[in-house]
C-alpha positions as a Python dict, from the first residue, in 0.01 Angstrom:
ca = {
    (1, 'W'): (0, 0, 0),
    (2, 'Q'): (340, 125, -113),
    (3, 'V'): (363, 410, 142),
    (4, 'N'): (278, 209, 453),
    (5, 'H'): (636, 148, 561),
    (6, 'Y'): (698, 527, 549),
    (7, 'L'): (402, 618, 770),
    (8, 'P'): (594, 656, 1098),
    (9, 'N'): (819, 915, 929),
    (10, 'L'): (535, 1081, 738),
    (11, 'S'): (330, 1109, 1055),
    (12, 'L'): (576, 1373, 1179),
    (13, 'L'): (460, 1610, 903),
    (14, 'P'): (122, 1770, 830),
    (15, 'I'): (-49, 1546, 574),
    (16, 'G'): (-323, 1631, 325),
    (17, 'L'): (-483, 1314, 187),
    (18, 'L'): (-736, 1347, -95),
    (19, 'H'): (-916, 1065, -271),
    (20, 'G'): (-1226, 1016, -480),
    (21, 'D'): (-1453, 732, -374),
    (22, 'A'): (-1514, 635, -739),
    (23, 'D'): (-1144, 593, -826),
    (24, 'K'): (-1107, 295, -1060),
    (25, 'I'): (-724, 309, -1062),
    (26, 'C'): (-651, 318, -687),
    (27, 'N'): (-933, 170, -483),
    (28, 'V'): (-1054, 403, -208),
    (29, 'D'): (-1001, 129, 51),
    (30, 'Q'): (-625, 195, 32),
    (31, 'P'): (-632, 559, 151),
    (32, 'R'): (-903, 477, 404),
    (33, 'M'): (-674, 218, 564),
    (34, 'T'): (-377, 455, 543),
    (35, 'R'): (-589, 721, 712),
    (36, 'L'): (-662, 488, 1003),
    (37, 'K'): (-294, 400, 1039),
    (38, 'L'): (-200, 770, 1041),
    (39, 'I'): (-466, 839, 1304),
    (40, 'D'): (-313, 564, 1518),
    (41, 'L'): (23, 740, 1477),
    (42, 'K'): (-140, 1068, 1588),
    (43, 'A'): (-52, 1239, 1259),
    (44, 'N'): (-173, 1589, 1177),
    (45, 'L'): (-399, 1467, 898),
    (46, 'N'): (-656, 1628, 673),
    (47, 'Y'): (-844, 1352, 488),
    (48, 'V'): (-1084, 1457, 212),
    (49, 'E'): (-1285, 1193, 30),
    (50, 'I'): (-1484, 1330, -260),
    (51, 'P'): (-1806, 1140, -340),
    (52, 'G'): (-1830, 1042, -705),
    (53, 'A'): (-1480, 1162, -793),
    (54, 'G'): (-1233, 939, -970),
    (55, 'H'): (-855, 924, -985),
    (56, 'M'): (-799, 1292, -1061),
    (57, 'S'): (-1015, 1424, -776),
    (58, 'N'): (-834, 1756, -758),
    (59, 'L'): (-932, 1821, -1122),
    (60, 'E'): (-1284, 1678, -1099),
    (61, 'A'): (-1385, 1868, -785),
    (62, 'P'): (-1130, 2150, -748),
    (63, 'E'): (-1357, 2376, -541),
    (64, 'R'): (-1399, 2115, -266),
    (65, 'F'): (-1033, 2014, -276),
    (66, 'N'): (-905, 2372, -273),
    (67, 'Q'): (-1132, 2479, 13),
    (68, 'A'): (-1031, 2183, 228),
    (69, 'L'): (-663, 2224, 146),
    (70, 'L'): (-660, 2598, 212),
    (71, 'R'): (-836, 2556, 549),
    (72, 'F'): (-586, 2285, 645),
    (73, 'L'): (-286, 2496, 543),
    (74, 'A'): (-419, 2808, 713),
    (75, 'A'): (-459, 2618, 1040),
    (76, 'L'): (-87, 2526, 1035),
    (77, 'R'): (22, 2884, 1108),
}
């Protein structure tokens, strides 16, 4: 995946990763593998996978995305 070579640098930052499992543009296997690599790097990661959501998960399921994102951001204080 195009971000993999940046993961060591990205792992130094809090990361919110959102993906729909029904995405027909970017297969969900890509962020799942990236998630595992970031876990190996001990990244501060919030991974949200939305069942049935496609490529625009934040628009298709905004309530779930917003709740997860806000909890993640609030915990960074």
